Coordinates of C-alpha atoms in Angstrom, one line a residue:
M7 CA 19.0 -58.3 35.7
I8 CA 22.1 -58.4 37.6
T9 CA 23.8 -55.2 36.1
F10 CA 20.5 -53.8 37.5
F11 CA 20.3 -55.0 40.9
G12 CA 23.4 -54.5 41.2
A13 CA 23.5 -51.0 40.6
L14 CA 20.5 -50.3 43.0
I15 CA 22.4 -52.5 45.8
F16 CA 25.5 -49.7 45.1
L17 CA 23.0 -46.4 45.4
I18 CA 21.9 -47.9 49.0
L19 CA 25.4 -49.0 50.3
G20 CA 26.7 -45.5 49.2
Y21 CA 23.9 -44.1 51.1
I22 CA 24.4 -46.4 54.0
F23 CA 28.4 -45.2 54.0
Y24 CA 29.6 -43.1 52.1
S25 CA 27.1 -40.6 53.1
K26 CA 27.9 -40.5 56.6
F27 CA 32.0 -40.4 55.3
V28 CA 31.5 -37.0 53.6
E29 CA 29.4 -36.0 56.4
R30 CA 32.2 -36.3 59.0
V31 CA 34.6 -34.8 56.8
F32 CA 32.1 -31.8 57.0
G33 CA 31.8 -32.1 60.2
I34 CA 28.3 -31.4 61.3
N35 CA 27.5 -29.1 64.9
D36 CA 24.1 -29.5 66.0
Q37 CA 24.4 -27.1 68.8
Q38 CA 24.9 -24.3 66.1
P39 CA 21.6 -22.8 65.5
T40 CA 20.0 -22.6 61.8
P41 CA 19.1 -19.8 59.6
A42 CA 15.5 -21.0 59.7
Y43 CA 15.6 -19.8 63.7
T44 CA 18.3 -17.0 63.1
K45 CA 16.3 -15.1 60.2
R46 CA 13.3 -16.9 60.5
D47 CA 10.6 -14.1 58.4
N48 CA 7.8 -17.1 58.1
F49 CA 8.8 -16.5 54.5
D50 CA 11.9 -17.9 52.8
F51 CA 13.3 -18.7 56.3
I52 CA 10.6 -21.0 58.4
P53 CA 11.6 -24.8 60.3
M54 CA 10.4 -27.7 58.4
P55 CA 10.7 -31.3 59.7
W56 CA 13.1 -32.9 57.7
W57 CA 11.1 -35.8 56.0
K58 CA 9.3 -32.5 54.2
G59 CA 12.5 -31.4 53.3
N60 CA 13.8 -34.8 51.8
L61 CA 10.3 -34.9 50.0
I62 CA 10.5 -30.9 49.0
Q63 CA 14.6 -31.5 47.8
L64 CA 13.6 -34.7 45.8
L65 CA 10.8 -32.6 43.9
N66 CA 12.8 -29.5 43.1
I67 CA 15.9 -31.0 42.0
A68 CA 13.5 -33.7 40.2
G69 CA 11.3 -32.9 37.9
L70 CA 10.9 -34.6 34.6
G71 CA 14.5 -34.8 35.0
P72 CA 14.7 -38.6 36.6
I73 CA 12.4 -39.4 34.1
Y74 CA 13.3 -37.9 30.5
G75 CA 17.2 -37.9 31.0
A76 CA 17.2 -41.6 31.8
I77 CA 15.0 -42.7 29.0
M78 CA 17.3 -40.6 26.7
G79 CA 20.7 -41.9 28.2
A80 CA 19.2 -45.2 28.1
L81 CA 20.2 -45.0 24.2
Y82 CA 23.2 -45.9 25.4
G83 CA 22.3 -49.4 26.7
P84 CA 23.6 -50.6 30.4
V85 CA 26.6 -48.7 31.0
A86 CA 23.9 -45.7 31.9
F87 CA 23.7 -47.9 35.0
I88 CA 27.3 -47.9 35.6
W89 CA 27.6 -43.8 35.3
I90 CA 24.2 -43.0 37.1
V91 CA 25.7 -45.1 40.5
I92 CA 29.1 -43.4 40.5
G93 CA 28.1 -40.3 39.4
C94 CA 25.4 -40.1 42.1
I95 CA 27.4 -41.5 45.0
F96 CA 31.0 -39.6 44.3
A97 CA 29.9 -36.7 42.8
G98 CA 25.9 -36.1 42.7
A99 CA 25.3 -36.4 45.9
V100 CA 28.0 -34.9 47.4
H101 CA 27.2 -32.2 44.9
D102 CA 23.7 -31.9 47.1
Y103 CA 25.2 -32.1 50.2
F104 CA 28.0 -29.4 50.2
S105 CA 25.8 -27.1 48.1
G106 CA 23.4 -27.1 50.9
M107 CA 25.7 -27.6 53.8
L108 CA 27.2 -24.3 52.9
S109 CA 24.3 -22.4 52.2
L110 CA 23.0 -23.4 55.5
R111 CA 26.8 -22.5 57.2
N112 CA 26.3 -19.3 55.7
N113 CA 22.8 -18.1 56.6
G114 CA 21.3 -19.2 54.0
A115 CA 23.1 -17.8 51.1
Q116 CA 22.6 -18.2 47.4
F117 CA 24.7 -20.0 44.9
P118 CA 26.4 -17.2 43.9
T119 CA 27.1 -15.9 47.2
I120 CA 28.9 -19.2 48.2
V121 CA 31.2 -19.0 45.0
G122 CA 31.8 -15.4 45.4
K123 CA 33.1 -16.6 49.0
Y124 CA 35.5 -19.5 47.8
L125 CA 36.6 -18.9 44.2
G126 CA 36.3 -15.3 44.5
K127 CA 34.4 -12.1 42.9
F128 CA 35.1 -12.5 39.7
V129 CA 34.1 -16.1 39.5
K130 CA 31.2 -15.1 41.5
S131 CA 30.3 -12.4 38.8
G132 CA 30.1 -14.9 36.0
I133 CA 28.0 -17.3 38.2
Y134 CA 25.5 -15.1 38.5
V135 CA 24.7 -14.5 34.9
I136 CA 25.3 -18.2 34.3
S137 CA 22.8 -19.5 37.1
I138 CA 20.1 -17.1 36.4
V139 CA 20.0 -18.1 33.3
L140 CA 19.9 -22.0 34.0
M141 CA 16.9 -20.7 36.2
L142 CA 14.9 -19.1 33.7
L143 CA 16.3 -22.0 31.1
V144 CA 14.7 -24.9 32.7
A145 CA 11.7 -22.7 33.7
A146 CA 10.6 -22.1 30.5
A147 CA 11.6 -25.7 29.7
F148 CA 9.4 -26.8 32.2
T149 CA 6.7 -24.7 31.2
A150 CA 6.7 -26.0 27.6
G151 CA 6.3 -29.7 27.6
P152 CA 3.5 -29.7 29.9
A153 CA 1.8 -26.8 28.0
Q154 CA 1.9 -29.2 24.8
L155 CA 0.1 -31.7 26.8
I156 CA -2.4 -30.1 28.1
A157 CA -3.4 -27.8 24.7
Q158 CA -3.7 -31.6 23.5
L159 CA -6.5 -32.9 26.2
T160 CA -8.5 -29.8 26.5
P161 CA -10.1 -26.8 24.9
L162 CA -6.9 -24.7 25.9
T163 CA -4.8 -23.3 23.3
F164 CA -1.0 -23.5 24.2
T165 CA -0.8 -20.3 25.0
M166 CA -3.3 -20.1 27.5
A167 CA -1.8 -22.9 29.0
I168 CA 1.3 -21.0 29.1
L169 CA -0.3 -18.7 31.1
I170 CA -2.1 -20.3 33.6
I171 CA 1.0 -21.9 34.4
F172 CA 2.6 -18.9 34.9
G173 CA -0.6 -17.5 37.3
Y174 CA 0.7 -20.4 39.2
F175 CA 4.3 -19.7 39.1
L176 CA 3.7 -16.2 40.2
L177 CA 1.9 -17.1 42.8
V178 CA 3.8 -20.2 44.5
T179 CA 7.4 -17.6 44.1
L180 CA 5.0 -14.5 46.2
L181 CA 3.9 -17.4 49.0
P182 CA 5.7 -18.1 51.9
V183 CA 7.5 -22.0 51.8
N184 CA 5.2 -23.8 53.8
Q185 CA 2.1 -22.5 52.0
I186 CA 2.1 -24.1 48.6
I187 CA 5.4 -26.2 48.7
G188 CA 5.7 -27.2 52.5
R189 CA 1.8 -28.1 52.0
F190 CA 1.7 -30.1 48.4
Y191 CA 5.1 -30.6 47.1
P192 CA 6.0 -33.9 49.7
F193 CA 3.0 -35.5 48.2
F194 CA 3.8 -35.0 44.9
G195 CA 7.2 -36.2 45.6
G196 CA 5.4 -39.4 46.9
I197 CA 3.9 -39.7 43.7
L198 CA 7.1 -39.7 41.9
L199 CA 8.3 -42.4 43.9
F200 CA 5.2 -44.3 44.0
M201 CA 5.2 -44.6 40.3
A202 CA 9.0 -45.0 39.8
I203 CA 8.4 -48.5 42.1
S204 CA 5.2 -49.6 40.7
I205 CA 6.9 -49.1 37.1
A206 CA 10.4 -51.4 38.8
I207 CA 7.8 -53.8 40.5
A208 CA 5.9 -54.3 37.3
L209 CA 9.2 -54.2 34.9
I210 CA 10.4 -57.1 37.4
F211 CA 7.2 -59.2 36.5
S212 CA 6.7 -59.2 32.8
D213 CA 8.5 -61.0 30.6
R214 CA 10.3 -58.1 29.7
Q215 CA 14.4 -58.7 30.3
I216 CA 16.4 -55.9 32.0
P217 CA 19.8 -56.4 29.9
N218 CA 22.8 -56.6 31.8
L219 CA 26.0 -54.5 30.3
T220 CA 28.4 -57.1 28.7
L221 CA 31.3 -56.1 26.0
E222 CA 28.9 -56.5 23.5
N223 CA 26.8 -53.6 24.7
L224 CA 29.4 -51.5 26.3
H225 CA 29.3 -48.9 23.3
P226 CA 26.0 -49.1 21.2
E227 CA 27.2 -47.7 17.5
G228 CA 26.8 -43.8 16.5
L229 CA 26.4 -42.5 19.9
P230 CA 30.5 -41.2 21.2
L231 CA 29.5 -42.7 25.3
W232 CA 32.5 -39.2 25.9
P233 CA 31.5 -36.7 27.5
L234 CA 27.3 -37.1 25.8
L235 CA 26.4 -39.8 28.6
M236 CA 27.5 -37.5 31.3
V237 CA 25.5 -34.5 29.7
T238 CA 22.1 -36.4 29.3
I239 CA 21.7 -38.1 32.4
S240 CA 22.3 -35.1 34.2
C241 CA 19.3 -35.8 37.3
G242 CA 20.1 -38.9 38.0
A243 CA 23.7 -38.4 38.4
I244 CA 24.8 -35.1 38.9
S245 CA 22.9 -31.5 38.1
G246 CA 23.9 -28.1 39.1
F247 CA 20.6 -26.8 38.6
H248 CA 20.4 -29.0 42.1
C249 CA 23.0 -26.5 43.9
T250 CA 20.5 -23.4 43.0
Q251 CA 17.8 -25.7 44.8
S252 CA 19.3 -26.7 48.1
P253 CA 19.4 -23.3 49.2
I254 CA 15.2 -23.5 49.3
V255 CA 15.5 -26.5 51.7
A256 CA 19.0 -25.2 53.4
C257 CA 16.8 -22.0 54.8
T258 CA 14.0 -24.6 56.2
M259 CA 16.4 -27.1 57.9
K260 CA 16.3 -27.5 61.9
K261 CA 19.5 -28.6 63.0
E262 CA 22.9 -29.5 61.1
S263 CA 22.5 -33.2 60.9
D264 CA 19.5 -33.5 58.7
G265 CA 21.7 -32.5 55.8
R266 CA 22.7 -35.8 55.4
K267 CA 19.0 -36.9 55.1
I268 CA 18.2 -34.3 52.8
F269 CA 20.7 -33.2 50.6
Y270 CA 23.0 -37.0 50.1
G271 CA 19.2 -39.0 50.5
A272 CA 16.8 -37.3 47.8
M273 CA 20.0 -37.5 45.4
I274 CA 20.3 -41.1 45.9
T275 CA 16.6 -41.7 46.0
E276 CA 16.7 -39.3 42.2
G277 CA 19.4 -42.2 41.4
V278 CA 16.8 -45.2 42.0
L279 CA 14.5 -43.3 40.0
T280 CA 16.1 -42.8 37.3
L281 CA 17.6 -46.4 37.3
I282 CA 14.2 -47.2 37.2
W283 CA 13.3 -45.8 34.4
A284 CA 16.3 -46.3 32.2
A285 CA 15.9 -50.0 32.7
A286 CA 11.8 -49.7 31.9
G287 CA 13.5 -48.0 28.6
M288 CA 15.8 -50.5 27.9
A289 CA 13.6 -53.7 28.7
F290 CA 10.0 -52.8 27.4
F291 CA 11.4 -51.3 23.9
H292 CA 13.7 -54.8 23.3
G293 CA 16.6 -52.8 23.3
T294 CA 18.2 -49.4 22.5
I295 CA 17.3 -50.1 18.7
G296 CA 13.3 -50.2 20.1
L297 CA 13.8 -47.4 22.5
S298 CA 15.0 -45.2 19.3
E299 CA 12.7 -46.2 17.2
A300 CA 9.7 -45.3 19.8
L301 CA 11.3 -41.8 20.6
A302 CA 11.1 -41.1 16.5
I303 CA 7.2 -40.9 16.8
G304 CA 6.9 -39.1 19.9
G305 CA 10.0 -38.4 21.8
P306 CA 10.1 -39.0 25.8
S307 CA 6.7 -38.6 26.3
Y308 CA 5.3 -40.9 24.4
V309 CA 7.7 -43.4 25.8
V310 CA 6.9 -42.7 29.2
N311 CA 2.6 -43.0 28.4
E312 CA 3.9 -46.4 26.6
I313 CA 5.6 -47.7 29.3
S314 CA 3.2 -46.7 32.0
T315 CA -0.4 -47.5 30.6
S316 CA 1.1 -50.9 29.1
L317 CA 2.5 -52.2 32.9
L318 CA 0.1 -50.2 34.9
G319 CA -2.9 -49.8 33.0
T320 CA -5.3 -47.2 33.3
L321 CA -3.5 -46.2 36.8
G322 CA -0.4 -45.9 35.0
G323 CA -1.7 -43.6 32.4
I324 CA -3.1 -41.2 34.9
L325 CA 0.4 -41.4 36.5
A326 CA 1.9 -40.5 33.2
V327 CA -0.4 -37.5 32.9
V328 CA 0.2 -36.1 36.0
G329 CA 3.7 -37.3 36.0
V330 CA 4.2 -35.3 32.7
I331 CA 2.0 -32.0 33.5
M332 CA 2.8 -31.7 37.2
L333 CA 6.5 -32.8 37.8
P334 CA 7.8 -30.1 35.7
I335 CA 5.5 -27.3 36.5
T336 CA 6.5 -27.8 40.7
T337 CA 10.5 -27.7 39.4
G338 CA 9.8 -25.0 37.3
D339 CA 8.3 -22.7 39.8
T340 CA 11.4 -23.6 42.4
A341 CA 13.4 -22.4 39.7
L342 CA 11.7 -18.8 39.5
R343 CA 11.9 -18.9 43.4
S344 CA 15.5 -19.8 43.4
S345 CA 16.7 -17.3 40.6
R346 CA 14.1 -14.5 42.5
M347 CA 15.9 -15.2 45.6
I348 CA 19.6 -15.2 43.9
L349 CA 18.5 -11.6 42.2
T350 CA 17.1 -10.2 44.9
E351 CA 20.5 -11.5 47.2
L352 CA 22.3 -9.8 44.5
L353 CA 20.0 -6.2 44.8
S354 CA 20.1 -6.2 47.9
K355 CA 23.7 -4.8 48.3
F356 CA 22.7 -1.6 46.5
F357 CA 18.6 -1.5 47.6
N358 CA 16.2 -2.0 50.4
M359 CA 14.5 -5.0 48.9
N360 CA 12.0 -6.0 52.0
G361 CA 8.5 -5.5 51.1
K362 CA 5.9 -7.6 48.6
L363 CA 5.5 -5.1 45.8
K364 CA 9.7 -5.6 45.6
V365 CA 9.4 -9.6 45.8
L366 CA 6.6 -9.0 42.9
A367 CA 8.8 -6.7 40.8
V368 CA 11.7 -9.0 40.9
T369 CA 9.8 -12.2 39.9
L370 CA 8.0 -10.0 37.2
L371 CA 11.8 -9.2 36.1
L372 CA 12.6 -12.1 35.7
A373 CA 8.9 -14.4 34.9
T374 CA 9.1 -11.9 31.0
P375 CA 11.8 -13.9 29.7
A376 CA 11.0 -16.9 31.2
F377 CA 7.4 -16.6 29.8
Y378 CA 9.1 -15.9 26.7
M379 CA 11.8 -18.5 26.0
A380 CA 8.8 -20.8 26.9
T381 CA 7.2 -20.2 23.7
I382 CA 10.8 -21.6 21.5
D383 CA 10.8 -24.9 20.6
Y384 CA 11.4 -27.3 23.5
T385 CA 14.0 -29.7 22.3
F386 CA 16.0 -26.1 21.3
L387 CA 16.1 -25.4 24.6
W388 CA 17.0 -28.3 26.4
R389 CA 20.4 -28.7 24.8
Y390 CA 21.4 -25.4 26.0
V391 CA 20.0 -26.8 29.4
G392 CA 22.7 -29.6 29.7
W393 CA 25.7 -28.1 29.1
T394 CA 25.0 -24.7 31.3
N395 CA 24.0 -27.2 33.9
Q396 CA 27.1 -29.4 34.1
L397 CA 29.2 -26.1 34.1
V398 CA 27.4 -24.9 37.4
A399 CA 27.5 -28.3 38.9
T400 CA 31.6 -28.1 38.1
V401 CA 31.7 -24.5 39.3
M402 CA 30.0 -25.6 43.0
L403 CA 32.1 -29.2 43.5
W404 CA 35.2 -26.9 42.9
T405 CA 33.8 -24.5 45.3
A406 CA 33.2 -26.9 48.1
T407 CA 36.7 -28.6 47.3
M408 CA 38.2 -24.9 48.1
Y409 CA 36.4 -24.8 51.2
L410 CA 37.4 -28.2 52.2
L411 CA 41.2 -26.7 51.6
Q412 CA 40.9 -23.6 53.6
E413 CA 39.4 -25.9 56.7
N414 CA 42.1 -28.5 56.1
K415 CA 39.9 -31.3 56.0
F416 CA 39.7 -33.7 53.4
H417 CA 39.5 -31.9 50.0
W418 CA 39.7 -35.0 47.4
I419 CA 35.8 -36.2 47.6
T420 CA 35.0 -32.7 45.8
G421 CA 38.1 -32.5 44.4
I422 CA 38.5 -35.9 42.1
P423 CA 34.7 -34.8 40.8
A424 CA 35.3 -31.7 40.5
L425 CA 38.1 -32.2 37.7
F426 CA 35.9 -35.0 36.1
M427 CA 33.2 -33.1 35.7
T428 CA 35.4 -30.3 34.4
A429 CA 36.2 -32.9 31.7
V430 CA 33.1 -33.5 30.9
V431 CA 32.0 -29.4 30.2
T432 CA 35.2 -28.2 28.4
N433 CA 34.7 -32.0 26.1
Y434 CA 31.3 -31.3 25.6
L435 CA 32.1 -27.3 25.1
F436 CA 33.9 -28.3 21.6
Y437 CA 32.1 -31.6 20.8
A438 CA 28.2 -30.7 20.8
P439 CA 26.6 -28.6 17.8
E440 CA 25.1 -26.3 21.0
G441 CA 29.2 -25.7 21.5
L442 CA 31.3 -25.2 18.9
N443 CA 30.6 -28.1 16.9
M444 CA 34.1 -29.1 16.5
D445 CA 36.2 -32.8 15.0
Y446 CA 35.1 -35.2 18.4
R447 CA 39.4 -35.8 18.5
L448 CA 40.2 -32.8 18.6
S449 CA 37.9 -31.7 20.9
L450 CA 39.3 -34.3 23.3
I451 CA 43.0 -32.3 22.5
I452 CA 41.7 -29.1 23.5
G453 CA 39.0 -30.6 26.4
G454 CA 42.4 -32.2 27.9
F455 CA 44.7 -29.8 27.8
L456 CA 42.1 -26.9 29.5
T457 CA 41.5 -30.2 31.6
L458 CA 45.5 -30.0 32.7
V459 CA 45.4 -26.3 33.1
V460 CA 42.5 -26.9 36.2
L461 CA 44.3 -29.7 37.2
V462 CA 47.6 -27.4 37.8
W463 CA 45.2 -24.9 39.2
Y464 CA 44.6 -27.8 42.2
I465 CA 47.8 -28.5 42.9
N466 CA 48.9 -25.2 43.6
K467 CA 46.3 -24.2 45.8
I468 CA 47.1 -27.5 47.2
V469 CA 50.4 -26.4 47.9
K470 CA 49.6 -22.8 49.2
F471 CA 46.9 -24.2 51.3
R472 CA 49.2 -26.7 53.1
K473 CA 51.8 -24.2 53.7
L474 CA 49.2 -21.8 55.3
N475 CA 48.0 -24.6 57.3
N476 CA 52.1 -25.5 58.6
M477 CA 52.3 -22.2 59.5
G478 CA 48.7 -21.7 61.3
I479 CA 47.2 -19.5 58.8
N480 CA 43.7 -19.6 57.9
E481 CA 43.5 -17.8 54.8
N482 CA 40.1 -17.2 53.1
V483 CA 41.1 -18.1 49.1
A484 CA 39.0 -15.2 47.5

């Protein structure tokens, strides 16, 4: 258990120390009014306390990600703990903090608008499409899973369950953020925390041993560690989906100093949840081979149910059902909400988008393809979520890097993670079955070359901004 507890301690220390360093680099100003006040419309822009924002952010970015992703990532063994810690502290939490704070500084702007400001109009155009596609994929994938379980537990058919879930999606998307999301989602966030903590305590006091990282289990046979682990465990380490959700909460913040607790804090909490579920997956089934056999029986939902009911009894069974149904639904609806906000922001440049009927029209426009995709096989959808998700994360990190370069601040805190994630997504694109499905070694060569090209671009930007700063010129990179 030493590796597990060591990872847990490092996550906590990461929040205590590194989050404050990141906050100092960004430079907060509590005297500056936030969009929750300057653009208050009692719909998307409305002030809420930081603790609500933290739990809402946690629920929005989590869903079943830190559970299902952690269980799948546990197949790689204890090395997954290392990726969760390093990815979460130095990449994921930094990514989430900058996505939220840059939205705050830009009047609650959505992710594509922020990208356009710092990376240019060309990248902005592409990211509009990619981010909306990602939102629809997430909404669809996080609908299909709960609908299947509802159909198994009730007289409702799969189609009827999907219709009910999408009806709920429309309701939440069309209501002010403080009506359902602000009132009930902190409670569901609490359930997510309670479930994981209960599992952790029961696991520690059981006879099952959480494996430590050793040379023997560093690389399980048949599973290429790079870059698959970094895509399999995304929500608990770094996930591009988060930067599409951060503006929702950024529009409700009362002051800038709340950002560290909300964005960085929620990501560290998700890292802890992921760590717990990865440990449970390894320990409960006595290693990666047992976990692989359990996944072959009924997938991640079967594993979650077995762990929960065995360790927590009836309470565990109830929590498992609630978790597998409610958690993805509460992420799916905010995915639809954020896609509505992104598309509305885009269309507002050409049309007057005020009025509830126009909000409804945009929501239905997005809900229709999401509803269709929800009828497609869940595992097929999730395969395409992975790479798209990490591509969006990479773009967000480069956006933050260009912001820091422009402001003459310490850009390495986002630049190094951005370069690392560039290597992840390029290698994955060429190697993965849902990508180009090329030979592994050839994929590494091509991915390495493309990463080198991006590194040269990054160095050129550093030189450019250093010259401009020395001349006292502040130039927008776009």
